Coordinates of C-alpha atoms in Angstrom, one line a residue:
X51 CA 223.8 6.4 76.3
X52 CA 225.8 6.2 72.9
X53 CA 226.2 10.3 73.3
X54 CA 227.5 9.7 76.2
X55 CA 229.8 6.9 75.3
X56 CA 230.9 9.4 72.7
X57 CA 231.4 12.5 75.2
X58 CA 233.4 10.1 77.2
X59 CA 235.6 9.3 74.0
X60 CA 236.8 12.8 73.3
X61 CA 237.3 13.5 77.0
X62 CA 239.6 10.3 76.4
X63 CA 240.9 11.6 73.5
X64 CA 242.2 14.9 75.1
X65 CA 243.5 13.0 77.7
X66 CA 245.5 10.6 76.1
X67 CA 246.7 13.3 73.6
X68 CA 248.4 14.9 76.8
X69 CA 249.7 11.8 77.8
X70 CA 251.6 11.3 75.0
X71 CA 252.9 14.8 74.6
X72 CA 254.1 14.4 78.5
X73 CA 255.6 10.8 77.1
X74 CA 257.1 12.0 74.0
X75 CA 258.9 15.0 75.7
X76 CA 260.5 13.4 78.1
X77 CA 262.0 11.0 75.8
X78 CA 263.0 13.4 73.7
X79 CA 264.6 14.6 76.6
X80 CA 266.2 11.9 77.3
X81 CA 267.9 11.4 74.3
X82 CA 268.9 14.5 74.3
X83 CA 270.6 13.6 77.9
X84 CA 271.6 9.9 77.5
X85 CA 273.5 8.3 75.1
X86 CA 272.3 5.4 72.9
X87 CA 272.2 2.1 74.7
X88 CA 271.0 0.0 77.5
X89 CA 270.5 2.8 79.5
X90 CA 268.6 4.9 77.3
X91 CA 266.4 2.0 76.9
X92 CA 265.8 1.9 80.6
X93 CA 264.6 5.7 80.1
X94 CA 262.4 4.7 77.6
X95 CA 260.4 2.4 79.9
X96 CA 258.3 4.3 81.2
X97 CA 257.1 6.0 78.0
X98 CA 257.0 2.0 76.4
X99 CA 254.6 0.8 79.5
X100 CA 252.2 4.1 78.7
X101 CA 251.8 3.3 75.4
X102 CA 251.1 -0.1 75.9
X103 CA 248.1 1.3 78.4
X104 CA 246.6 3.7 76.7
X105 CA 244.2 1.4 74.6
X106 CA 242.4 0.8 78.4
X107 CA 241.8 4.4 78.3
X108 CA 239.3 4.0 75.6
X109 CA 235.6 2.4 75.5
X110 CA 235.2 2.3 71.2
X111 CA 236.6 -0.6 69.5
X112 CA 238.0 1.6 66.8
X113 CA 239.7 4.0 69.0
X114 CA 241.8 1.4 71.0
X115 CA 242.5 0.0 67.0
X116 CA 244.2 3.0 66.2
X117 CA 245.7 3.8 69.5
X118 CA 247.0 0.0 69.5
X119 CA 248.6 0.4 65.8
X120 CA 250.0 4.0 66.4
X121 CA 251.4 4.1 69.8
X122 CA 251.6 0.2 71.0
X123 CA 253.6 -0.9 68.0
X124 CA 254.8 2.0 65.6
X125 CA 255.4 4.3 68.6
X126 CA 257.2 1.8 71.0
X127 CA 259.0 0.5 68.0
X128 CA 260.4 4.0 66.5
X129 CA 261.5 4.6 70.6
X130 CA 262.9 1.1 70.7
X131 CA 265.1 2.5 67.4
X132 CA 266.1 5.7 69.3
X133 CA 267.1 3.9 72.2
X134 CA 269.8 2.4 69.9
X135 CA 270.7 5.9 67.8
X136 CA 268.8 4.9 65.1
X137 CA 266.0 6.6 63.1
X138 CA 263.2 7.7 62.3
X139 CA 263.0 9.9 65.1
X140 CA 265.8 12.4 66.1
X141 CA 266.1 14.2 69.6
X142 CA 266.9 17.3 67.6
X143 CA 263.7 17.6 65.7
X144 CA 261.2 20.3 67.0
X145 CA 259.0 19.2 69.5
X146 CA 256.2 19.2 67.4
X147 CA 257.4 17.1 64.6
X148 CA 259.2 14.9 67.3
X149 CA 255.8 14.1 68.7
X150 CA 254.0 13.7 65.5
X151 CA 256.7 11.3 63.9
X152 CA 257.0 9.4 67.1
X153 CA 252.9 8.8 67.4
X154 CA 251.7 9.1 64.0
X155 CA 251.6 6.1 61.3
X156 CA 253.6 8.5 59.2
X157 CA 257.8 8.7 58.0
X158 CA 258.4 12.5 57.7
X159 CA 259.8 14.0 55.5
X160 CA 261.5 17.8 54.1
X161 CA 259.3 19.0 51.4
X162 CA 261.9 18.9 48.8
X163 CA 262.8 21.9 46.6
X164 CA 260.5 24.0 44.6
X165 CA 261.9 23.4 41.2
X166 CA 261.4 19.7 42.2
X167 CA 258.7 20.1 44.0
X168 CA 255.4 17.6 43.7
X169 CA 252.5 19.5 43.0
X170 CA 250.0 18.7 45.7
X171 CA 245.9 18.7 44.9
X172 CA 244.0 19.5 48.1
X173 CA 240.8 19.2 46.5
X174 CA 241.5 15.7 45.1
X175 CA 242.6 14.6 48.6
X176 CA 239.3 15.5 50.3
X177 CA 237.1 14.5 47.4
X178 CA 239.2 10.9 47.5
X179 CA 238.4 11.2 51.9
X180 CA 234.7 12.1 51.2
X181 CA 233.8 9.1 48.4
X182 CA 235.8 6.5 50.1
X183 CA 234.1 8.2 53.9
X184 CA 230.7 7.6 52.4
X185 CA 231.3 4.3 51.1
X186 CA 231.8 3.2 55.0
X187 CA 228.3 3.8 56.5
X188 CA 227.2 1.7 53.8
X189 CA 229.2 -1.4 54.0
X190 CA 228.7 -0.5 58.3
X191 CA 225.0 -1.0 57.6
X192 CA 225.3 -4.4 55.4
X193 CA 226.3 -5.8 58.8
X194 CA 222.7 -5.6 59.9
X195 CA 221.5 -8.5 57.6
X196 CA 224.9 -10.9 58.5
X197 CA 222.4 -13.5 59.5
X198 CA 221.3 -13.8 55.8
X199 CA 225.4 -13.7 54.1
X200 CA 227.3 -16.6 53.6
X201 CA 230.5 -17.1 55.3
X202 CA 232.6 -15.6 52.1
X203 CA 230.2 -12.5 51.4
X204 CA 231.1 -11.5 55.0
X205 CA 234.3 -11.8 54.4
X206 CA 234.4 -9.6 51.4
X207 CA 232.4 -7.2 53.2
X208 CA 235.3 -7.1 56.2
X209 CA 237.9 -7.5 53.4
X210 CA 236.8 -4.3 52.0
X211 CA 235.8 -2.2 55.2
X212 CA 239.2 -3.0 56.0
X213 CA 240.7 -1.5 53.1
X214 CA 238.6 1.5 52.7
X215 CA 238.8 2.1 56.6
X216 CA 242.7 2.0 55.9
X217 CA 243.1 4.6 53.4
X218 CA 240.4 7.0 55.0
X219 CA 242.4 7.0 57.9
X220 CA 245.5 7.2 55.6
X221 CA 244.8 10.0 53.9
X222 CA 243.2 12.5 57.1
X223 CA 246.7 11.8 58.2
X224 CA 248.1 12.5 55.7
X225 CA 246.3 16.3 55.3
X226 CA 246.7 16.5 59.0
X227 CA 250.5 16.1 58.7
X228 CA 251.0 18.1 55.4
X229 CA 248.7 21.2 56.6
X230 CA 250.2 21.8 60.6
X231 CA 254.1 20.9 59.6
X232 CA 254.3 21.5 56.1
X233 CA 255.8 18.3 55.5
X234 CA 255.7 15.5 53.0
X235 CA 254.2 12.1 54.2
X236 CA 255.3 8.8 52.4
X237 CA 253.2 6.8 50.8
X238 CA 251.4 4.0 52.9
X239 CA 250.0 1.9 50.1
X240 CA 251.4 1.5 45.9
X241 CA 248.4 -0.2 44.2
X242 CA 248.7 -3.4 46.4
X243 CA 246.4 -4.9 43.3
X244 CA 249.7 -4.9 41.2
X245 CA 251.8 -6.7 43.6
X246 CA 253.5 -10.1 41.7
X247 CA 255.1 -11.9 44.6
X248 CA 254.2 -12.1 48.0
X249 CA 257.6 -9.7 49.1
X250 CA 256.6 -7.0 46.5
X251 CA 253.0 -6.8 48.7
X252 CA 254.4 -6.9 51.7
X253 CA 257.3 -5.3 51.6
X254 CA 256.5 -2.6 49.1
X255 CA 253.2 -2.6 48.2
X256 CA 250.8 -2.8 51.3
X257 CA 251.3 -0.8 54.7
X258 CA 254.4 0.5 54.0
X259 CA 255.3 1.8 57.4
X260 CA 255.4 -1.3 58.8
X261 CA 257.9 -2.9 56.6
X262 CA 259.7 0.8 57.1
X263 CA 259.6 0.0 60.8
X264 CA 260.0 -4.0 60.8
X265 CA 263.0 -3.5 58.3
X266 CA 265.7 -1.8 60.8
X267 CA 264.0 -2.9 64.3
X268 CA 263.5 -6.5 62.9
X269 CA 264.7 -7.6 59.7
X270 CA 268.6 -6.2 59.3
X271 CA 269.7 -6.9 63.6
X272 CA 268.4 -11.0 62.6
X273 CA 269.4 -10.6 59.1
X274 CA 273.4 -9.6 60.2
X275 CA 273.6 -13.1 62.2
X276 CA 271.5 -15.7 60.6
X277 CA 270.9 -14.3 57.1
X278 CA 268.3 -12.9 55.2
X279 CA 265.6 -16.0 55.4
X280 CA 265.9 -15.6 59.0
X281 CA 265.4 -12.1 59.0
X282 CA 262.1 -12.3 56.6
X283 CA 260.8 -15.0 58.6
X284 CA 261.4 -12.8 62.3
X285 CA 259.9 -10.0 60.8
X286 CA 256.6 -11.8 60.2
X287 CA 256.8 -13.4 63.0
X288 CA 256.9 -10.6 64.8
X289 CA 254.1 -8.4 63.1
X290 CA 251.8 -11.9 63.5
X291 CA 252.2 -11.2 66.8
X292 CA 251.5 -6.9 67.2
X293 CA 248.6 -8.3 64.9
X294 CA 247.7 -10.6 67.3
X295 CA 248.0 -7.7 70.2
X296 CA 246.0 -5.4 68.4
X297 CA 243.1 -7.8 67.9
X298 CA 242.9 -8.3 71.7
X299 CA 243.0 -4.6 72.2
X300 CA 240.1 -4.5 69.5
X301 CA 238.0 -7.2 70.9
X302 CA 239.1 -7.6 74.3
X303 CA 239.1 -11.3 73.3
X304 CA 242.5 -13.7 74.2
X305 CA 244.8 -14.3 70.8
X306 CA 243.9 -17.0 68.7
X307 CA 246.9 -17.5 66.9
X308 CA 245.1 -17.9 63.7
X309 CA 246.4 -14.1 62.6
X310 CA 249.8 -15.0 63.8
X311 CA 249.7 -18.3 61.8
X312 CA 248.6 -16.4 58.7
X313 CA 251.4 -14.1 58.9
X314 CA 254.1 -16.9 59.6
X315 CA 252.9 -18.8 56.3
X316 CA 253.3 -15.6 54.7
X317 CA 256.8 -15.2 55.8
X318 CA 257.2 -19.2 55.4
X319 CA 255.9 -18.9 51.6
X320 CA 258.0 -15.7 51.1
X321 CA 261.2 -17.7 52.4
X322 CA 260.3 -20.3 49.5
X323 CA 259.3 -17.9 46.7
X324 CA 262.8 -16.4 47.1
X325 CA 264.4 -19.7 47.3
X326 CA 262.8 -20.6 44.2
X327 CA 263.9 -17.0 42.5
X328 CA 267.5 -17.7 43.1
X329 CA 267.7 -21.0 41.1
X330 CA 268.4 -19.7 37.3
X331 CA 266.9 -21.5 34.7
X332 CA 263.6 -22.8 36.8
X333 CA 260.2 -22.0 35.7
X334 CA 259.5 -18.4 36.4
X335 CA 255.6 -17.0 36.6
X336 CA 254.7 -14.7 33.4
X337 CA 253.4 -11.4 35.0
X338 CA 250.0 -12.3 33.7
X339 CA 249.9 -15.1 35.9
X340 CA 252.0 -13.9 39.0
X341 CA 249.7 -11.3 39.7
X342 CA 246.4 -13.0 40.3
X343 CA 248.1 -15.4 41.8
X344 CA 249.8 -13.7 44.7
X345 CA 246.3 -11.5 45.0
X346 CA 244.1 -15.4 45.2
X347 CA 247.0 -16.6 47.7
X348 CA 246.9 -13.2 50.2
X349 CA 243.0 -13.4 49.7
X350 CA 242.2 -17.1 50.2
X351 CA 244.5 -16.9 53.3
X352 CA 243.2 -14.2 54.6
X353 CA 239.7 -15.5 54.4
X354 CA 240.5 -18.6 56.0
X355 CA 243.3 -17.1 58.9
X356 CA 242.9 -13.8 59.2
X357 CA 239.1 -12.3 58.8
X358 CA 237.7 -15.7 60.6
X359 CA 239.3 -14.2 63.6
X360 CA 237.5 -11.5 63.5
X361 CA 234.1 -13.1 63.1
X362 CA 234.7 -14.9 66.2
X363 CA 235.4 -11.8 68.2
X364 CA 232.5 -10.1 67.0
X365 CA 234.3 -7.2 65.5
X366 CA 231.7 -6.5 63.1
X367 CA 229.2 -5.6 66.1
X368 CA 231.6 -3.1 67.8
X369 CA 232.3 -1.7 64.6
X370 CA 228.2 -1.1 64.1
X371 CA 228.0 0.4 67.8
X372 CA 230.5 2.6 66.9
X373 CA 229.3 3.8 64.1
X374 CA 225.5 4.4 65.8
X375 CA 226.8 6.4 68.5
X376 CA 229.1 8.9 65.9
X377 CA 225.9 9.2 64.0
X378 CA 223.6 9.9 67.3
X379 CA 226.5 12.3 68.4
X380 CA 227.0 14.4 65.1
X381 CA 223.0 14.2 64.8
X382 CA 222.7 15.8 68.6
X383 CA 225.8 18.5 67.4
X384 CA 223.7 19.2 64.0
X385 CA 220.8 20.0 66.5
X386 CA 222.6 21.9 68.9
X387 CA 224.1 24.2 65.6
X388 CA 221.1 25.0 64.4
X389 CA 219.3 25.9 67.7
X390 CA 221.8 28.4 68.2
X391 CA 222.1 29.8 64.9
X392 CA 217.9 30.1 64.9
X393 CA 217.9 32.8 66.9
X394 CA 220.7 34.5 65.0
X395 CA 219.1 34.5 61.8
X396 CA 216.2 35.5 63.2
X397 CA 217.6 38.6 64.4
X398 CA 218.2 39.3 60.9

C-alpha cells in the first residue's frame, strides 16, 4: 500500500509540474501582453487559484509542505509583485528561469564575473546534503518511542527535524538551480545562531526569502502610509497567517492560531525592541548577552506557540508514514535494479 501511495506521488508530481509550467507560461504571457495593474491582476487569477489547489493534488504530508511554501505563498506572492511591475520575476526572462524563479524558494541571480567570481565546491555541497540527509532517518525514527519523551525532548526533536529538513531541502535546490541554469542562488539562512535581536533573525538571519518576499509585497506598501512599526507588525502578521495555511495543508487540521499568535508577538516584541534602540543613552544588551537571549526568546516561544501546534495535529506521524513508504519504495527500486542487472552480469 505505501508503494503505492508513493507511485501515486510521482504520478502527482509529474502532473503538477505540468500544471505549473501551463500556469507560469501564461502569466508570463500575460505580462508580456498586459500592463501592470488591476487588470493584470485579474489575469493572474487563474494561475493564483491553481496554486492555492495544487496541495489537494498530493496524499504525503511533506509534499503538500513544500507545494504549500513554494507555490501557495512564495509563488502567488512573486505573481502578486508582477502584477504591480515589480520584481523578482520579469516577463522577459527565458522561460525556463521565468518558471524556476516564479516556483522555486530561490532569488536568482547572474553569476557574476570571473575575476570576481565565488568559487563553488560541489563536493562540499553533496557531502553537507548527505550528513545532514542521514541525520533525518534518525531523528524520523526517535518518533517511535514519543510515548516515553517528555513534552520538551519532543520538542527539540521537531525543533531540530525542522531545521535539518530546511537546509536539506535548501541546499538540493540550491544544486538543482546552480547545475540546469547556471545561476547563483542567494543564501537562505546566515548562521541564525549569531542573530542578536529578534529583527537581525528574522529579517536577515533565518529564511531569507521570506523577508525578500514579505519586504516589497508587505512591509514597504504599509510602511509608506503608516510607518515602519506598522509595516513590521503587517509583515508578521501576515506570514503568521501563510504559517497558519501551510499547517492546515500539512495536517489537514483547521488553524489554531497559536502559530499566528507566535508570529504576531514576534512582530509585537520586534516593534518594542526597536522602540527601545532608538532612545540614546538607555541600557543597551552587551553582545554576550543579546545573543543567547534572542536564541532562549525564539526558542522558548516556539516551544510553547509554535511546535505545540504541531503535536496536536499529529505531524510527527505523517512525517513517520512518509518516511516508511520512501524507504519501502527505494527498497522495491533497489530490488528491481539488481534483478535486472543479474542477468547482465551474468552474461559476463
Amino acid at each position: 500500500m505505501r508503494v503505492a501511495l508513493m507511485d501515486g506521488e510521482l504520478g502527482s508530481v509529474l502532473k503538477v509540474s505540468a500544471a505549473v509550467w501551463a500556469a507560469l507560461w501564461y502569466a508570463r504571457l500575460a505580462a508580456t501582453c498586459i500592463s501592470p495593474g488591476a487588470s493584470r491582476l485579474a489575469a493572474f487569477l487563474p494561475a493564483v487559484v491553481l496554486f492555492y489547489g495544487i496541495p489537494f493534488a498530493f496524499t504525503t504530508a511533506g509534499s503538500r509542505g513544500i507545494a504549500a511554501f513554494f507555490l501557495c505563498w512564495l509563488g502567488t506572492f512573486k505573481l502578486f509583485l508582477l502584477a504591480a511591475g515589480r520584481g523578482p520575476l520579469d516577463p522577459s526572462l527565458p522561460l525556463l528561469q521565468f518558471v524556476c524563479s516564479a516556483s522555486l524558494p530561490v532569488k536568482l541571480r547572474q553569476s557574476t564575473t570571473p575575476g570576481k567570481a565565488e568559487k563553488k565546491h560541489p563536493a562540499s555541497a553533496a557531502t553537507k546534503i548527505l550528513a545532514l540527509s542521514a541525520v533525518i532517518p534518525f531523528i524520523t525514527c526517535v518518533y517511535q518511542f514519543k510515548e516515553a519523551m517528555s513534552r520538551w525532548q519532543l520538542l527539540l526533536v521537531y525543533a531540530a527535524h525542522m531545521y535539518i529538513s530546511v537546509e536539506v531541502l535548501l541546499a538540493l535546490v540550491h544544486a538543482v538551480i546552480q547545475g540546469v541554469l547556471g545561476m547563483e542562488m542567494e543564501p537562505q539562512v546566515d548562521r541564525p545562531y549569531l542573530a542578536s535581536s529578534l529583527r537581525e533573525f528574522w529579517g536577515r538571519r533565518w529564511n531569507l526569502m521570506v523577508p525578500a518576499i514579505l519586504r516589497p509585497s508587505v512591509y514597504g506598501p504599509v510602511r509608506a502610509r503608516f510607518g515602519d512599526a506598522a509595516g513590521v507588525l503587517a509583515s508578521f502578521l501576515v506570514s503568521g497567517l501563510m504559517h497558519e495555511l501551510i499547517f492546515y495543508y500539512l495536517m489537514w487540521q483547521p488553524p489554531s492560531g497559536d502559530v499566528a499568535a507566535f508570529f504576531v508577538l514576534h512582530g509585537v516584541c520586534t516593534v518594542a525592541e526597536a522602540w527601545w534602540g532608538r532612545h540614546a543613552g538607555w541600557w543597551r544588551r552587551p553582545p554576550v548577552v543579546a545573543v543567547p537571549l534572542t536564541l532562549a526568546f525564539v526558542v522558548g516561544t516556539g516551544f510553547w506557540l509554535f511546535f505545540p501546534a504541531m503535536i496536536r495535529g499529529g505531524l510527527d506521524e505523517l512525517i513517520l508514514q512518509d518516511f516508511q513508504g520512501m524507504v519501502v519504495l527505494m527498497e522495491q527500486a533497489g530490488r528491481c535494479l539488481a534483478g535486472a542487472a543479474g542477468p547482465v552480469l551474468s552474461t559476463r
